[in-house]
Short mmCIF file of C-alpha atoms in Angstrom, two decimals:
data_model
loop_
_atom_site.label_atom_id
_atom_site.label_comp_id
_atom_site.label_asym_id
_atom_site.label_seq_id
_atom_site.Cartn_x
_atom_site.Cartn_y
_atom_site.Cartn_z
CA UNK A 1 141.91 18.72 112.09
CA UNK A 2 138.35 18.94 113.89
CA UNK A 3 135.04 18.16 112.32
CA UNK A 4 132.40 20.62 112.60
CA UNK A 5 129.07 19.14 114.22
CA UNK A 6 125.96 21.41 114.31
CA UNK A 7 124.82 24.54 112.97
CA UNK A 8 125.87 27.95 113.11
CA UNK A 9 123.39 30.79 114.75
CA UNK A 10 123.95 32.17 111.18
CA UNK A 11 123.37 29.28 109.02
CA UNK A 12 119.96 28.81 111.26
CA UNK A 13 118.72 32.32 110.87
CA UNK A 14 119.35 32.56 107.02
CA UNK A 15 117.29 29.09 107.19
CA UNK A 16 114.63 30.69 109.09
CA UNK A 17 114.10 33.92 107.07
CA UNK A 18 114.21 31.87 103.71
CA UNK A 19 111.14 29.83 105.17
CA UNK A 20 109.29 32.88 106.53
CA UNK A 21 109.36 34.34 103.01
CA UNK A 22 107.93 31.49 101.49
CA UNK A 23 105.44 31.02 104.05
CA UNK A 24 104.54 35.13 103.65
CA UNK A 25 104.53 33.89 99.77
CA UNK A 26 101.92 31.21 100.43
CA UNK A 27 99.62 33.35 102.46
CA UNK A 28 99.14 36.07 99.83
CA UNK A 29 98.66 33.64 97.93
CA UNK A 30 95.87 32.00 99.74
CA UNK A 31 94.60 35.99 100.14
CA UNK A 32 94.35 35.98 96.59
CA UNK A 33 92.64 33.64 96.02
CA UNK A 34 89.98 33.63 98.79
CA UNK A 35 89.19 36.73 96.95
CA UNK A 36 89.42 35.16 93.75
CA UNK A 37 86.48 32.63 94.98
CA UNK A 38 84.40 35.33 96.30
CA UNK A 39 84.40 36.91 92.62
CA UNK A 40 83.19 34.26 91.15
CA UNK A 41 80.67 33.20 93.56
CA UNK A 42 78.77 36.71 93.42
CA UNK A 43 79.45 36.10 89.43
CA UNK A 44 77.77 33.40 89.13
CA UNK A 45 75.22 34.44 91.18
CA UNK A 46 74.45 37.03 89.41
CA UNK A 47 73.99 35.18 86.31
CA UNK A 48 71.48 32.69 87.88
CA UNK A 49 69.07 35.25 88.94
CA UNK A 50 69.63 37.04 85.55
CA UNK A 51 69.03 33.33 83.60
CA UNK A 52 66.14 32.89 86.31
CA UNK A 53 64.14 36.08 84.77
CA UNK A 54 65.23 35.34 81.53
CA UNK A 55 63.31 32.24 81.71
CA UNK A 56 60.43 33.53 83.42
CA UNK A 57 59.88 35.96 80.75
CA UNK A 58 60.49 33.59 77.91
CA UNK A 59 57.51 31.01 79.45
CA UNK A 60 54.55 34.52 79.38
CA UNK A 61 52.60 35.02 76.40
CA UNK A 62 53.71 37.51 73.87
CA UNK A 63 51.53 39.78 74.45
CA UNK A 64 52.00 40.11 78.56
CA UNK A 65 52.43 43.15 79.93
CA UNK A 66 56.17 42.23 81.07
CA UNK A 67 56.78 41.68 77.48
CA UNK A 68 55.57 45.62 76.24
CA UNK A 69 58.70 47.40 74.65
CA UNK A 70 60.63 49.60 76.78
CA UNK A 71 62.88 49.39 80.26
CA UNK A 72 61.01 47.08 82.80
CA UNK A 73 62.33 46.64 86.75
CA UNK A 74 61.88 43.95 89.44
CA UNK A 75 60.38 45.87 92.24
CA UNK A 76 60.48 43.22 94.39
CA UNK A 77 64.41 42.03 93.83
CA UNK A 78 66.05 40.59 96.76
CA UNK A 79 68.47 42.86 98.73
CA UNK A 80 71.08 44.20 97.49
CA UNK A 81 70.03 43.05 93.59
CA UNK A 82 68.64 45.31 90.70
CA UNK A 83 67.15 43.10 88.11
CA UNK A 84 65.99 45.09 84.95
CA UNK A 85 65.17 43.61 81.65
CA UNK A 86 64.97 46.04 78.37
CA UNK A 87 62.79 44.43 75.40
CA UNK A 88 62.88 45.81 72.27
CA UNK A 89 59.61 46.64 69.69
CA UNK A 90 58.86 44.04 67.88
CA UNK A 91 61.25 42.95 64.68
CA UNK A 92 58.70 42.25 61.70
CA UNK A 93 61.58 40.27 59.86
CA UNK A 94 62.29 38.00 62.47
CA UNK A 95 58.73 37.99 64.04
CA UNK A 96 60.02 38.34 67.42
CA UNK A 97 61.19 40.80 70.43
CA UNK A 98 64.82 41.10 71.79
CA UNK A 99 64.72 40.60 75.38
CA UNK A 100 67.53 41.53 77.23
CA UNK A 101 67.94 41.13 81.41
CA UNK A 102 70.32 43.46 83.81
CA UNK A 103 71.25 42.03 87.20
CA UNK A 104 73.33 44.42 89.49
CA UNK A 105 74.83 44.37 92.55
CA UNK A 106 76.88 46.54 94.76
CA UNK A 107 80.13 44.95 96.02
CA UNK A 108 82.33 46.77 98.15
CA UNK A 109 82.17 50.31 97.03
CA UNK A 110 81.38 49.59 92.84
CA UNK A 111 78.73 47.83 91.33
CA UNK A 112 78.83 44.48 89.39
CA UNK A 113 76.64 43.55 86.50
CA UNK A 114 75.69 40.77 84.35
CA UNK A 115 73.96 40.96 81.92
CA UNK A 116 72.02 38.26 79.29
CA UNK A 117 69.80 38.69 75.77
CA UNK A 118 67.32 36.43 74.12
CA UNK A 119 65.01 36.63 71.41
CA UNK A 120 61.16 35.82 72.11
CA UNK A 121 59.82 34.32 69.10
CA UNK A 122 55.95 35.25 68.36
CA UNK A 123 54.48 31.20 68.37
#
């Protein structure tokens, strides 16, 4: 009886195309979540800018012109952005105005929007 020593060509190719599936696997993966990553980034992104203007309009007076009830837009919004902030008329039972800010962005063919709301008490 003879021992076998070594690998068959077939043994080796089934081992090769096992580990080039998992390695395809891994890389989709990693595709995924690249994209994943990028998401989030213009996300959050967003969300600063619309928390930045938020907070600038919370620190005017009352009374500002930024503040007057109706649709409102940044004119002078970096590229790519639309910031827009809606406030509502003033609530007599609460004694304040509803403040609410719009930041948009076109990604890749669709636009992405975040979106926050405060109230603005009258002090």
């Amino acid at each position: 009886m003879k021992s076998q020593e070594g690998f068959t060509l077939l043994e080796v190719i089934i081992a090769i195309s096992i580990l080039a599936v998992g390695l395809l696997a891994v890389a989709a993966m990693q595709d995924s979540a690249m994209k994943a990553t990028v998401e989030a980034y213009n996300t959050t992104e967003r969300t600063i800018r619309a928390q930045d203007r938020m907070e600038l309009l919370l620190s005017l007076p009352y009374k500002d012109s930024m503040l007057l009830a109706g649709s409102h837009s940044d004119a002078s919004a970096p590229p790519g952005y639309t910031i827009t902030w809606n406030v509502d008329e003033d609530d007599p039972v609460t004694n304040s105005k509803k403040v609410t800010v719009f930041v948009s962005r076109q990604d890749r063919n669709r636009t992405r929007s975040t979106s926050i709301a405060c109230m603005k008490p009258r002090l």
